[in-house]
PDB file of C-alpha atoms in Angstrom:
ATOM      1  CA  UNK A   1     104.157  46.237  18.690  1.00  0.00           C
ATOM      2  CA  UNK A   2     101.289  45.432  16.354  1.00  0.00           C
ATOM      3  CA  UNK A   3      97.809  46.886  16.559  1.00  0.00           C
ATOM      4  CA  UNK A   4      94.721  45.215  15.089  1.00  0.00           C
ATOM      5  CA  UNK A   5      91.105  46.396  15.125  1.00  0.00           C
ATOM      6  CA  UNK A   6      89.343  43.310  16.415  1.00  0.00           C
ATOM      7  CA  UNK A   7      89.706  39.754  17.625  1.00  0.00           C
ATOM      8  CA  UNK A   8      89.167  38.234  14.179  1.00  0.00           C
ATOM      9  CA  UNK A   9      92.045  40.285  12.740  1.00  0.00           C
ATOM     10  CA  UNK A  10      94.259  39.164  15.618  1.00  0.00           C
ATOM     11  CA  UNK A  11      93.454  35.478  15.081  1.00  0.00           C
ATOM     12  CA  UNK A  12      94.029  35.824  11.335  1.00  0.00           C
ATOM     13  CA  UNK A  13      97.403  37.464  12.011  1.00  0.00           C
ATOM     14  CA  UNK A  14      98.426  34.804  14.534  1.00  0.00           C
ATOM     15  CA  UNK A  15      97.338  32.021  12.185  1.00  0.00           C
ATOM     16  CA  UNK A  16      99.687  33.186   9.451  1.00  0.00           C
ATOM     17  CA  UNK A  17     102.541  34.583  11.539  1.00  0.00           C
ATOM     18  CA  UNK A  18     105.846  32.758  11.648  1.00  0.00           C
ATOM     19  CA  UNK A  19     106.956  34.749  14.695  1.00  0.00           C
ATOM     20  CA  UNK A  20     104.488  34.826  17.556  1.00  0.00           C
ATOM     21  CA  UNK A  21     104.189  37.713  20.016  1.00  0.00           C
ATOM     22  CA  UNK A  22     105.572  37.520  23.552  1.00  0.00           C
ATOM     23  CA  UNK A  23     102.428  39.160  24.956  1.00  0.00           C
ATOM     24  CA  UNK A  24      98.910  39.965  23.765  1.00  0.00           C
ATOM     25  CA  UNK A  25      96.828  42.847  25.125  1.00  0.00           C
ATOM     26  CA  UNK A  26      93.102  42.489  24.462  1.00  0.00           C
ATOM     27  CA  UNK A  27      90.168  44.762  25.135  1.00  0.00           C
ATOM     28  CA  UNK A  28      86.855  43.139  25.995  1.00  0.00           C
ATOM     29  CA  UNK A  29      84.827  45.488  23.800  1.00  0.00           C
ATOM     30  CA  UNK A  30      85.996  45.109  20.207  1.00  0.00           C
ATOM     31  CA  UNK A  31      83.902  44.915  17.044  1.00  0.00           C
ATOM     32  CA  UNK A  32      83.523  41.743  14.959  1.00  0.00           C
ATOM     33  CA  UNK A  33      84.939  39.450  17.695  1.00  0.00           C
ATOM     34  CA  UNK A  34      85.146  40.619  21.283  1.00  0.00           C
ATOM     35  CA  UNK A  35      88.079  40.020  23.614  1.00  0.00           C
ATOM     36  CA  UNK A  36      86.483  37.139  25.523  1.00  0.00           C
ATOM     37  CA  UNK A  37      85.773  35.171  22.338  1.00  0.00           C
ATOM     38  CA  UNK A  38      89.260  35.906  21.028  1.00  0.00           C
ATOM     39  CA  UNK A  39      90.867  34.855  24.327  1.00  0.00           C
ATOM     40  CA  UNK A  40      88.924  31.604  24.227  1.00  0.00           C
ATOM     41  CA  UNK A  41      90.217  30.842  20.720  1.00  0.00           C
ATOM     42  CA  UNK A  42      93.801  31.700  21.634  1.00  0.00           C
ATOM     43  CA  UNK A  43      93.763  29.410  24.669  1.00  0.00           C
ATOM     44  CA  UNK A  44      92.244  26.566  22.607  1.00  0.00           C
ATOM     45  CA  UNK A  45      95.055  26.658  20.057  1.00  0.00           C
ATOM     46  CA  UNK A  46      98.101  24.552  21.083  1.00  0.00           C
ATOM     47  CA  UNK A  47     100.384  26.866  19.098  1.00  0.00           C
ATOM     48  CA  UNK A  48      99.129  29.988  20.902  1.00  0.00           C
ATOM     49  CA  UNK A  49      97.971  28.940  24.368  1.00  0.00           C
ATOM     50  CA  UNK A  50     101.367  29.612  25.991  1.00  0.00           C
ATOM     51  CA  UNK A  51     101.296  33.325  25.047  1.00  0.00           C
ATOM     52  CA  UNK A  52     100.366  35.515  28.032  1.00  0.00           C
ATOM     53  CA  UNK A  53      97.143  37.412  27.341  1.00  0.00           C
ATOM     54  CA  UNK A  54      96.298  40.491  29.374  1.00  0.00           C
ATOM     55  CA  UNK A  55      92.851  42.030  29.247  1.00  0.00           C
ATOM     56  CA  UNK A  56      93.354  45.812  29.098  1.00  0.00           C
ATOM     57  CA  UNK A  57      89.925  47.392  29.335  1.00  0.00           C
ATOM     58  CA  UNK A  58      87.690  50.081  30.789  1.00  0.00           C
ATOM     59  CA  UNK A  59      85.299  47.453  32.194  1.00  0.00           C
ATOM     60  CA  UNK A  60      85.099  47.555  35.977  1.00  0.00           C
ATOM     61  CA  UNK A  61      82.671  44.633  35.966  1.00  0.00           C
ATOM     62  CA  UNK A  62      83.872  41.927  38.378  1.00  0.00           C
ATOM     63  CA  UNK A  63      82.112  39.235  36.330  1.00  0.00           C
ATOM     64  CA  UNK A  64      84.128  40.290  33.253  1.00  0.00           C
ATOM     65  CA  UNK A  65      87.342  39.981  35.264  1.00  0.00           C
ATOM     66  CA  UNK A  66      86.448  36.572  36.684  1.00  0.00           C
ATOM     67  CA  UNK A  67      85.371  35.165  33.325  1.00  0.00           C
ATOM     68  CA  UNK A  68      88.535  36.362  31.577  1.00  0.00           C
ATOM     69  CA  UNK A  69      90.751  34.844  34.273  1.00  0.00           C
ATOM     70  CA  UNK A  70      88.776  31.568  34.013  1.00  0.00           C
ATOM     71  CA  UNK A  71      89.277  31.627  30.233  1.00  0.00           C
ATOM     72  CA  UNK A  72      93.036  31.852  30.726  1.00  0.00           C
ATOM     73  CA  UNK A  73      93.912  35.552  30.856  1.00  0.00           C
ATOM     74  CA  UNK A  74      97.192  36.230  32.634  1.00  0.00           C
ATOM     75  CA  UNK A  75      95.877  39.464  34.122  1.00  0.00           C
ATOM     76  CA  UNK A  76      93.013  41.945  33.929  1.00  0.00           C
ATOM     77  CA  UNK A  77      94.051  45.601  33.954  1.00  0.00           C
ATOM     78  CA  UNK A  78      91.853  48.674  33.876  1.00  0.00           C
ATOM     79  CA  UNK A  79      92.827  51.217  31.270  1.00  0.00           C
ATOM     80  CA  UNK A  80      94.483  54.099  33.060  1.00  0.00           C
ATOM     81  CA  UNK A  81      93.456  57.700  32.729  1.00  0.00           C
ATOM     82  CA  UNK A  82      96.985  59.073  32.232  1.00  0.00           C
ATOM     83  CA  UNK A  83     100.004  58.058  30.192  1.00  0.00           C
ATOM     84  CA  UNK A  84     102.066  57.880  33.409  1.00  0.00           C
ATOM     85  CA  UNK A  85      99.631  55.307  34.850  1.00  0.00           C
ATOM     86  CA  UNK A  86      99.803  53.314  31.618  1.00  0.00           C
ATOM     87  CA  UNK A  87     103.599  53.330  31.680  1.00  0.00           C
ATOM     88  CA  UNK A  88     103.698  52.153  35.297  1.00  0.00           C
ATOM     89  CA  UNK A  89     101.131  49.380  34.690  1.00  0.00           C
ATOM     90  CA  UNK A  90     102.974  48.119  31.633  1.00  0.00           C
ATOM     91  CA  UNK A  91     106.353  48.202  33.406  1.00  0.00           C
ATOM     92  CA  UNK A  92     104.920  46.089  36.215  1.00  0.00           C
ATOM     93  CA  UNK A  93     103.278  43.707  33.765  1.00  0.00           C
ATOM     94  CA  UNK A  94     106.405  43.230  31.683  1.00  0.00           C
ATOM     95  CA  UNK A  95     108.588  42.619  34.722  1.00  0.00           C
ATOM     96  CA  UNK A  96     106.158  39.984  35.989  1.00  0.00           C
ATOM     97  CA  UNK A  97     106.194  37.941  32.747  1.00  0.00           C
ATOM     98  CA  UNK A  98     109.883  38.351  31.905  1.00  0.00           C
TER      99      UNK A  98
END
């Protein structure tokens, strides 16, 4: 598991990485480059576009969800309020992409 601070850092990491991740979790609201812009870049890159990208955010905005799915997100999950909810969401997500 790798954590970066913003979309630009993620794209820089992916650009230089020899081993690509099996899954990317993005928040919509990140500094420097937001999640939507980062998702768009990932899905444009032939080397990266196959990687499942899940938007994991506090945004309950239906337009955000629709746009992210249109841009190629695999799923759009609301950040849970408890660690148990997070564990259950991630278990379900990982079983669906495995």
